[in-house]
């Protein structure tokens, strides 16, 4: 059974409730190690009126204790969430666990705590000096993001042949798709042959280069199924008929790929960091401050799917 370090997320949010309520189910899949100390765990469980399950393995000396304030963005909760994540990554680096699964953080809380990263993926790039790739989704549909948390006005100028080619090759090697990956164009109608923009010319060159490189690496002589499609028109790429042909997509920017993904599979989607020396999976939802510690039911499907991805990984 694989060991997984669970980064506990923002303790003012729903992450700890997910960990406590799903411990039995998670323990049937992996051996979880929760990056939270007994003091904070006891405080959270008491506030939630939940019993701490048996064999709930924790880690001491995470960060200074603080008073949990449900639904509040705070420096203390941000600092603890970041420290929990760092501890989980350390356990993976030291080969004490097989993977890291992260519960939701609040980016503003990280900022208040002086953390320079916008999120887990940014931090992982720096920790490992590697071009981490963010992929989100579920077995029915996965979406990889070429650009992530940048302003929309910066997306077009971020698309260049060399970087996109490298991204496509790295993604194919690490995601290991079993069929052609759909690549989205940037502009409406995928540019309409240059009428609405010429970024698709750059995207096409990167696709051609990546396909050629991957063919050569696999020693293919006969006409193969291409690794990547030509740029698809974004507004029809996620229609039912098109989705019959593709499971993996590459989006040029955050909302282009995640708006349709979350409309279709919000409750079950996960976040996976690829192209790293370690495997990191995560829930694909936020801290849900509006319902934290309120007694309301919290859907654990995304969390369970994030753990299942680890089980199914090589």
mmCIF file of C-alpha atoms in Angstrom:
data_model
loop_
_atom_site.group_PDB
_atom_site.id
_atom_site.type_symbol
_atom_site.label_atom_id
_atom_site.label_comp_id
_atom_site.label_asym_id
_atom_site.label_seq_id
_atom_site.Cartn_x
_atom_site.Cartn_y
_atom_site.Cartn_z
ATOM 1 C CA UNK A 1 0.000 0.000 0.000
ATOM 2 C CA UNK A 2 1.381 3.401 -0.986
ATOM 3 C CA UNK A 3 2.096 6.086 1.600
ATOM 4 C CA UNK A 4 0.739 9.569 0.924
ATOM 5 C CA UNK A 5 1.526 12.801 2.757
ATOM 6 C CA UNK A 6 -1.664 14.858 3.094
ATOM 7 C CA UNK A 7 -1.018 18.605 3.187
ATOM 8 C CA UNK A 8 -3.841 19.858 5.393
ATOM 9 C CA UNK A 9 -4.605 23.146 3.623
ATOM 10 C CA UNK A 10 -6.086 26.238 5.257
ATOM 11 C CA UNK A 11 -7.425 25.245 8.670
ATOM 12 C CA UNK A 12 -9.999 28.032 8.551
ATOM 13 C CA UNK A 13 -11.583 26.190 5.613
ATOM 14 C CA UNK A 14 -13.040 22.770 4.869
ATOM 15 C CA UNK A 15 -9.837 20.768 4.357
ATOM 16 C CA UNK A 16 -9.610 19.330 7.851
ATOM 17 C CA UNK A 17 -13.259 18.276 7.728
ATOM 18 C CA UNK A 18 -12.536 16.402 4.501
ATOM 19 C CA UNK A 19 -9.545 14.703 6.099
ATOM 20 C CA UNK A 20 -11.432 13.602 9.206
ATOM 21 C CA UNK A 21 -14.644 12.476 7.516
ATOM 22 C CA UNK A 22 -12.898 10.567 4.717
ATOM 23 C CA UNK A 23 -10.098 8.986 6.730
ATOM 24 C CA UNK A 24 -11.641 5.506 6.735
ATOM 25 C CA UNK A 25 -12.191 5.521 2.966
ATOM 26 C CA UNK A 26 -8.734 6.969 2.267
ATOM 27 C CA UNK A 27 -7.086 4.416 4.561
ATOM 28 C CA UNK A 28 -8.476 1.601 2.434
ATOM 29 C CA UNK A 29 -6.626 3.075 -0.568
ATOM 30 C CA UNK A 30 -3.327 4.329 0.883
ATOM 31 C CA UNK A 31 -1.521 4.875 4.170
ATOM 32 C CA UNK A 32 -2.112 8.593 4.857
ATOM 33 C CA UNK A 33 0.239 10.774 6.879
ATOM 34 C CA UNK A 34 -1.465 14.045 7.773
ATOM 35 C CA UNK A 35 0.766 17.103 7.980
ATOM 36 C CA UNK A 36 -0.946 18.590 11.014
ATOM 37 C CA UNK A 37 0.084 18.424 14.670
ATOM 38 C CA UNK A 38 -2.036 17.044 17.491
ATOM 39 C CA UNK A 39 -2.761 20.476 19.013
ATOM 40 C CA UNK A 40 -4.296 21.899 15.823
ATOM 41 C CA UNK A 41 -6.003 18.599 15.006
ATOM 42 C CA UNK A 42 -7.703 18.474 18.404
ATOM 43 C CA UNK A 43 -8.821 22.095 18.131
ATOM 44 C CA UNK A 44 -10.281 21.566 14.659
ATOM 45 C CA UNK A 45 -12.025 18.312 15.564
ATOM 46 C CA UNK A 46 -13.578 19.939 18.625
ATOM 47 C CA UNK A 47 -14.873 22.878 16.584
ATOM 48 C CA UNK A 48 -16.308 20.451 14.040
ATOM 49 C CA UNK A 49 -17.749 18.199 16.752
ATOM 50 C CA UNK A 50 -16.020 15.250 15.086
ATOM 51 C CA UNK A 51 -14.172 12.362 16.673
ATOM 52 C CA UNK A 52 -10.566 11.927 15.634
ATOM 53 C CA UNK A 53 -10.430 8.525 13.903
ATOM 54 C CA UNK A 54 -8.170 5.744 15.080
ATOM 55 C CA UNK A 55 -4.776 5.504 13.391
ATOM 56 C CA UNK A 56 -4.920 9.142 12.256
ATOM 57 C CA UNK A 57 -1.164 9.586 11.792
ATOM 58 C CA UNK A 58 0.045 13.170 12.285
ATOM 59 C CA UNK A 59 3.328 15.087 12.181
ATOM 60 C CA UNK A 60 4.566 17.357 14.956
ATOM 61 C CA UNK A 61 6.430 20.686 14.712
ATOM 62 C CA UNK A 62 4.621 21.927 11.613
ATOM 63 C CA UNK A 63 4.247 25.613 12.533
ATOM 64 C CA UNK A 64 3.120 27.751 15.504
ATOM 65 C CA UNK A 65 -0.368 26.947 16.773
ATOM 66 C CA UNK A 66 -3.130 29.524 16.322
ATOM 67 C CA UNK A 67 -6.818 29.934 17.042
ATOM 68 C CA UNK A 68 -8.929 28.649 14.170
ATOM 69 C CA UNK A 69 -11.361 31.291 12.897
ATOM 70 C CA UNK A 70 -13.782 29.620 10.477
ATOM 71 C CA UNK A 71 -14.079 31.383 7.163
ATOM 72 C CA UNK A 72 -11.449 34.030 7.902
ATOM 73 C CA UNK A 73 -8.459 34.842 5.713
ATOM 74 C CA UNK A 74 -5.565 35.103 8.145
ATOM 75 C CA UNK A 75 -1.787 35.309 8.219
ATOM 76 C CA UNK A 76 -1.560 32.506 10.798
ATOM 77 C CA UNK A 77 -3.706 30.068 8.824
ATOM 78 C CA UNK A 78 -1.768 30.885 5.656
ATOM 79 C CA UNK A 79 1.551 30.260 7.389
ATOM 80 C CA UNK A 80 0.360 26.928 8.765
ATOM 81 C CA UNK A 81 -1.032 25.824 5.399
ATOM 82 C CA UNK A 82 2.259 26.627 3.676
ATOM 83 C CA UNK A 83 4.307 24.883 6.369
ATOM 84 C CA UNK A 84 2.087 21.803 6.081
ATOM 85 C CA UNK A 85 2.690 21.728 2.326
ATOM 86 C CA UNK A 86 6.454 22.135 2.732
ATOM 87 C CA UNK A 87 6.519 19.257 5.235
ATOM 88 C CA UNK A 88 4.578 17.011 2.848
ATOM 89 C CA UNK A 89 7.020 17.773 0.035
ATOM 90 C CA UNK A 90 9.973 17.091 2.340
ATOM 91 C CA UNK A 91 8.541 13.661 3.162
ATOM 92 C CA UNK A 92 8.261 12.936 -0.571
ATOM 93 C CA UNK A 93 11.799 14.175 -1.259
ATOM 94 C CA UNK A 94 13.116 11.932 1.510
ATOM 95 C CA UNK A 95 11.240 8.950 -0.016
ATOM 96 C CA UNK A 96 9.246 8.506 3.188
ATOM 97 C CA UNK A 97 6.023 8.740 1.153
ATOM 98 C CA UNK A 98 5.156 7.885 -2.437
ATOM 99 C CA UNK A 99 3.184 11.038 -3.221
ATOM 100 C CA UNK A 100 1.685 14.247 -1.872
ATOM 101 C CA UNK A 101 -2.026 15.079 -1.885
ATOM 102 C CA UNK A 102 -2.933 18.661 -1.017
ATOM 103 C CA UNK A 103 -6.115 20.002 0.536
ATOM 104 C CA UNK A 104 -7.236 23.527 -0.408
ATOM 105 C CA UNK A 105 -5.279 26.649 0.485
ATOM 106 C CA UNK A 106 -6.288 30.304 0.297
ATOM 107 C CA UNK A 107 -3.888 32.288 -1.897
ATOM 108 C CA UNK A 108 -4.500 35.559 -0.049
ATOM 109 C CA UNK A 109 -3.706 33.873 3.273
ATOM 110 C CA UNK A 110 -0.399 32.685 1.803
ATOM 111 C CA UNK A 111 0.295 36.235 0.688
ATOM 112 C CA UNK A 112 -0.489 37.628 4.154
ATOM 113 C CA UNK A 113 1.941 35.085 5.593
ATOM 114 C CA UNK A 114 4.696 36.366 3.323
ATOM 115 C CA UNK A 115 4.686 33.360 0.998
ATOM 116 C CA UNK A 116 5.950 34.465 -2.409
ATOM 117 C CA UNK A 117 4.135 31.780 -4.403
ATOM 118 C CA UNK A 118 0.644 32.079 -5.886
ATOM 119 C CA UNK A 119 -0.086 28.424 -5.309
ATOM 120 C CA UNK A 120 1.210 24.881 -4.974
ATOM 121 C CA UNK A 121 2.374 24.522 -8.586
ATOM 122 C CA UNK A 122 4.414 27.742 -8.535
ATOM 123 C CA UNK A 123 6.111 26.573 -5.352
ATOM 124 C CA UNK A 124 6.849 23.113 -6.759
ATOM 125 C CA UNK A 125 8.540 24.625 -9.809
ATOM 126 C CA UNK A 126 10.876 26.510 -7.519
ATOM 127 C CA UNK A 127 11.441 23.626 -5.088
ATOM 128 C CA UNK A 128 12.545 21.285 -7.867
ATOM 129 C CA UNK A 129 13.756 23.763 -10.510
ATOM 130 C CA UNK A 130 11.454 21.994 -12.964
ATOM 131 C CA UNK A 131 8.758 23.024 -15.423
ATOM 132 C CA UNK A 132 5.803 21.588 -13.532
ATOM 133 C CA UNK A 133 2.667 21.109 -15.621
ATOM 134 C CA UNK A 134 -0.778 21.712 -14.154
ATOM 135 C CA UNK A 135 -3.387 19.182 -15.293
ATOM 136 C CA UNK A 136 -6.927 19.106 -13.968
ATOM 137 C CA UNK A 137 -9.876 16.821 -14.520
ATOM 138 C CA UNK A 138 -11.121 13.292 -14.010
ATOM 139 C CA UNK A 139 -10.899 10.033 -15.973
ATOM 140 C CA UNK A 140 -13.603 11.292 -18.338
ATOM 141 C CA UNK A 141 -11.638 14.435 -19.282
ATOM 142 C CA UNK A 142 -8.298 15.970 -18.331
ATOM 143 C CA UNK A 143 -7.181 19.498 -19.206
ATOM 144 C CA UNK A 144 -3.561 20.690 -19.089
ATOM 145 C CA UNK A 145 -2.868 24.427 -18.904
ATOM 146 C CA UNK A 146 -0.122 25.988 -21.010
ATOM 147 C CA UNK A 147 -0.434 29.267 -19.078
ATOM 148 C CA UNK A 148 -1.916 29.342 -15.594
ATOM 149 C CA UNK A 149 -2.355 32.209 -13.155
ATOM 150 C CA UNK A 150 -1.495 35.160 -15.362
ATOM 151 C CA UNK A 151 -3.649 38.086 -16.549
ATOM 152 C CA UNK A 152 -5.563 37.393 -19.734
ATOM 153 C CA UNK A 153 -3.799 40.296 -21.508
ATOM 154 C CA UNK A 154 -0.479 38.438 -21.114
ATOM 155 C CA UNK A 155 -1.581 35.128 -22.623
ATOM 156 C CA UNK A 156 -1.065 35.892 -26.329
ATOM 157 C CA UNK A 157 2.487 37.160 -25.875
ATOM 158 C CA UNK A 158 3.303 34.087 -23.779
ATOM 159 C CA UNK A 159 2.683 31.762 -26.724
ATOM 160 C CA UNK A 160 5.917 30.997 -28.548
ATOM 161 C CA UNK A 161 6.968 27.970 -30.539
ATOM 162 C CA UNK A 162 9.917 26.862 -28.396
ATOM 163 C CA UNK A 163 8.125 26.973 -25.039
ATOM 164 C CA UNK A 164 4.916 25.421 -26.345
ATOM 165 C CA UNK A 165 6.837 22.653 -28.117
ATOM 166 C CA UNK A 166 8.694 21.791 -24.915
ATOM 167 C CA UNK A 167 5.414 21.870 -22.968
ATOM 168 C CA UNK A 168 3.720 19.486 -25.411
ATOM 169 C CA UNK A 169 6.603 17.012 -25.377
ATOM 170 C CA UNK A 170 6.902 17.082 -21.577
ATOM 171 C CA UNK A 171 3.170 16.684 -21.123
ATOM 172 C CA UNK A 172 2.983 13.690 -23.441
ATOM 173 C CA UNK A 173 5.832 11.926 -21.657
ATOM 174 C CA UNK A 174 4.431 12.517 -18.154
ATOM 175 C CA UNK A 175 0.655 12.265 -18.670
ATOM 176 C CA UNK A 176 1.037 9.218 -20.943
ATOM 177 C CA UNK A 177 -2.220 9.689 -22.879
ATOM 178 C CA UNK A 178 -3.407 6.676 -24.815
ATOM 179 C CA UNK A 179 -4.972 8.616 -27.690
ATOM 180 C CA UNK A 180 -4.523 11.920 -29.548
ATOM 181 C CA UNK A 181 -4.513 15.000 -27.313
ATOM 182 C CA UNK A 182 -6.732 17.921 -28.340
ATOM 183 C CA UNK A 183 -4.993 21.303 -28.523
ATOM 184 C CA UNK A 184 -7.140 24.411 -28.331
ATOM 185 C CA UNK A 185 -6.554 27.441 -30.493
ATOM 186 C CA UNK A 186 -6.357 30.812 -28.769
ATOM 187 C CA UNK A 187 -8.685 32.974 -30.812
ATOM 188 C CA UNK A 188 -12.369 32.694 -31.714
ATOM 189 C CA UNK A 189 -12.780 30.238 -34.610
ATOM 190 C CA UNK A 190 -9.109 29.291 -34.017
ATOM 191 C CA UNK A 191 -8.174 32.510 -35.782
ATOM 192 C CA UNK A 192 -10.173 31.833 -38.997
ATOM 193 C CA UNK A 193 -6.973 31.515 -41.032
ATOM 194 C CA UNK A 194 -5.504 34.709 -39.638
ATOM 195 C CA UNK A 195 -8.655 36.840 -39.871
ATOM 196 C CA UNK A 196 -9.099 36.906 -36.072
ATOM 197 C CA UNK A 197 -5.470 36.512 -35.012
ATOM 198 C CA UNK A 198 -2.309 34.675 -36.001
ATOM 199 C CA UNK A 199 -1.355 32.886 -32.778
ATOM 200 C CA UNK A 200 -2.682 29.651 -34.251
ATOM 201 C CA UNK A 201 0.229 29.711 -36.708
ATOM 202 C CA UNK A 202 2.632 29.525 -33.767
ATOM 203 C CA UNK A 203 0.526 26.851 -32.080
ATOM 204 C CA UNK A 204 0.465 24.762 -35.275
ATOM 205 C CA UNK A 205 4.250 24.962 -35.649
ATOM 206 C CA UNK A 206 4.697 23.803 -32.055
ATOM 207 C CA UNK A 207 2.256 20.929 -32.609
ATOM 208 C CA UNK A 208 4.059 19.844 -35.785
ATOM 209 C CA UNK A 209 7.436 19.995 -34.045
ATOM 210 C CA UNK A 210 6.183 18.056 -31.018
ATOM 211 C CA UNK A 211 4.496 15.396 -33.160
ATOM 212 C CA UNK A 212 7.653 14.950 -35.232
ATOM 213 C CA UNK A 213 9.876 14.718 -32.156
ATOM 214 C CA UNK A 214 7.596 12.195 -30.461
ATOM 215 C CA UNK A 215 7.382 10.064 -33.635
ATOM 216 C CA UNK A 216 11.169 9.932 -33.901
ATOM 217 C CA UNK A 217 11.538 9.088 -30.216
ATOM 218 C CA UNK A 218 9.168 6.165 -30.637
ATOM 219 C CA UNK A 219 10.931 4.952 -33.793
ATOM 220 C CA UNK A 220 7.740 5.143 -35.852
ATOM 221 C CA UNK A 221 8.088 4.517 -39.574
ATOM 222 C CA UNK A 222 4.495 3.864 -40.661
ATOM 223 C CA UNK A 223 1.931 6.670 -40.511
ATOM 224 C CA UNK A 224 1.057 6.906 -36.792
ATOM 225 C CA UNK A 225 -1.831 8.397 -34.903
ATOM 226 C CA UNK A 226 -0.537 11.872 -34.100
ATOM 227 C CA UNK A 227 0.159 12.736 -30.477
ATOM 228 C CA UNK A 228 -1.562 16.103 -30.864
ATOM 229 C CA UNK A 229 -4.420 17.451 -32.941
ATOM 230 C CA UNK A 230 -4.257 20.619 -35.012
ATOM 231 C CA UNK A 231 -5.609 23.684 -33.133
ATOM 232 C CA UNK A 232 -9.298 23.163 -32.385
ATOM 233 C CA UNK A 233 -11.944 25.879 -32.401
ATOM 234 C CA UNK A 234 -12.320 26.529 -28.660
ATOM 235 C CA UNK A 235 -16.079 27.094 -28.549
ATOM 236 C CA UNK A 236 -16.872 23.651 -29.968
ATOM 237 C CA UNK A 237 -13.952 21.661 -28.529
ATOM 238 C CA UNK A 238 -15.960 20.536 -25.497
ATOM 239 C CA UNK A 239 -19.227 19.668 -27.213
ATOM 240 C CA UNK A 240 -20.447 16.082 -26.751
ATOM 241 C CA UNK A 241 -19.534 14.991 -30.276
ATOM 242 C CA UNK A 242 -15.969 16.312 -30.029
ATOM 243 C CA UNK A 243 -15.487 14.839 -26.559
ATOM 244 C CA UNK A 244 -16.186 11.387 -28.026
ATOM 245 C CA UNK A 245 -12.762 11.629 -29.690
ATOM 246 C CA UNK A 246 -10.632 13.180 -26.924
ATOM 247 C CA UNK A 247 -9.947 12.564 -23.251
ATOM 248 C CA UNK A 248 -6.943 14.899 -22.850
ATOM 249 C CA UNK A 249 -6.945 18.593 -23.791
ATOM 250 C CA UNK A 250 -4.309 21.348 -23.769
ATOM 251 C CA UNK A 251 -5.738 24.827 -23.147
ATOM 252 C CA UNK A 252 -3.840 28.031 -23.841
ATOM 253 C CA UNK A 253 -5.079 29.758 -20.704
ATOM 254 C CA UNK A 254 -6.723 29.054 -17.364
ATOM 255 C CA UNK A 255 -10.411 29.773 -17.920
ATOM 256 C CA UNK A 256 -10.414 28.483 -21.508
ATOM 257 C CA UNK A 257 -9.890 24.985 -20.181
ATOM 258 C CA UNK A 258 -11.264 25.119 -16.663
ATOM 259 C CA UNK A 259 -14.618 26.798 -17.286
ATOM 260 C CA UNK A 260 -15.909 23.873 -19.409
ATOM 261 C CA UNK A 261 -14.175 21.295 -17.211
ATOM 262 C CA UNK A 262 -15.792 22.584 -14.032
ATOM 263 C CA UNK A 263 -19.167 22.996 -15.715
ATOM 264 C CA UNK A 264 -19.050 19.316 -16.622
ATOM 265 C CA UNK A 265 -17.171 17.647 -13.756
ATOM 266 C CA UNK A 266 -16.772 20.109 -10.882
ATOM 267 C CA UNK A 267 -17.456 17.723 -8.000
ATOM 268 C CA UNK A 268 -15.121 14.980 -9.190
ATOM 269 C CA UNK A 269 -12.244 16.905 -10.757
ATOM 270 C CA UNK A 270 -8.708 16.876 -9.351
ATOM 271 C CA UNK A 271 -5.471 18.794 -9.875
ATOM 272 C CA UNK A 272 -2.269 16.928 -10.772
ATOM 273 C CA UNK A 273 1.262 18.356 -10.941
ATOM 274 C CA UNK A 274 3.191 16.597 -13.717
ATOM 275 C CA UNK A 275 6.802 16.732 -14.927
ATOM 276 C CA UNK A 276 8.272 16.671 -11.397
ATOM 277 C CA UNK A 277 10.454 14.210 -9.455
ATOM 278 C CA UNK A 278 7.472 13.636 -7.132
ATOM 279 C CA UNK A 279 3.766 13.101 -7.747
ATOM 280 C CA UNK A 280 1.405 15.684 -6.312
ATOM 281 C CA UNK A 281 -2.371 15.489 -6.586
ATOM 282 C CA UNK A 282 -4.959 17.823 -5.131
ATOM 283 C CA UNK A 283 -8.613 18.586 -4.800
ATOM 284 C CA UNK A 284 -9.872 20.900 -7.535
ATOM 285 C CA UNK A 285 -11.881 23.227 -5.323
ATOM 286 C CA UNK A 286 -11.245 25.967 -2.821
ATOM 287 C CA UNK A 287 -11.448 26.411 0.928
ATOM 288 C CA UNK A 288 -15.240 26.966 0.914
ATOM 289 C CA UNK A 289 -15.007 29.479 3.746
ATOM 290 C CA UNK A 290 -18.759 30.092 3.475
ATOM 291 C CA UNK A 291 -19.565 26.614 4.852
ATOM 292 C CA UNK A 292 -16.471 25.853 6.938
ATOM 293 C CA UNK A 293 -17.299 24.532 10.447
ATOM 294 C CA UNK A 294 -20.994 25.177 9.807
ATOM 295 C CA UNK A 295 -22.149 21.575 10.142
ATOM 296 C CA UNK A 296 -22.995 21.407 6.453
ATOM 297 C CA UNK A 297 -22.089 18.349 4.417
ATOM 298 C CA UNK A 298 -18.853 18.617 2.424
ATOM 299 C CA UNK A 299 -18.497 16.641 -0.818
ATOM 300 C CA UNK A 300 -15.376 14.466 -0.608
ATOM 301 C CA UNK A 301 -15.421 13.093 -4.164
ATOM 302 C CA UNK A 302 -12.617 15.323 -5.456
ATOM 303 C CA UNK A 303 -10.435 14.443 -2.457
ATOM 304 C CA UNK A 304 -11.031 10.714 -2.888
ATOM 305 C CA UNK A 305 -10.322 10.951 -6.618
ATOM 306 C CA UNK A 306 -7.047 12.766 -5.885
ATOM 307 C CA UNK A 307 -5.987 9.855 -3.695
ATOM 308 C CA UNK A 308 -7.181 7.288 -6.243
ATOM 309 C CA UNK A 309 -5.017 8.926 -8.915
ATOM 310 C CA UNK A 310 -1.973 8.184 -6.742
ATOM 311 C CA UNK A 311 -3.046 4.565 -6.423
ATOM 312 C CA UNK A 312 -3.399 4.235 -10.182
ATOM 313 C CA UNK A 313 -0.132 5.971 -11.048
ATOM 314 C CA UNK A 314 2.922 3.973 -12.073
#
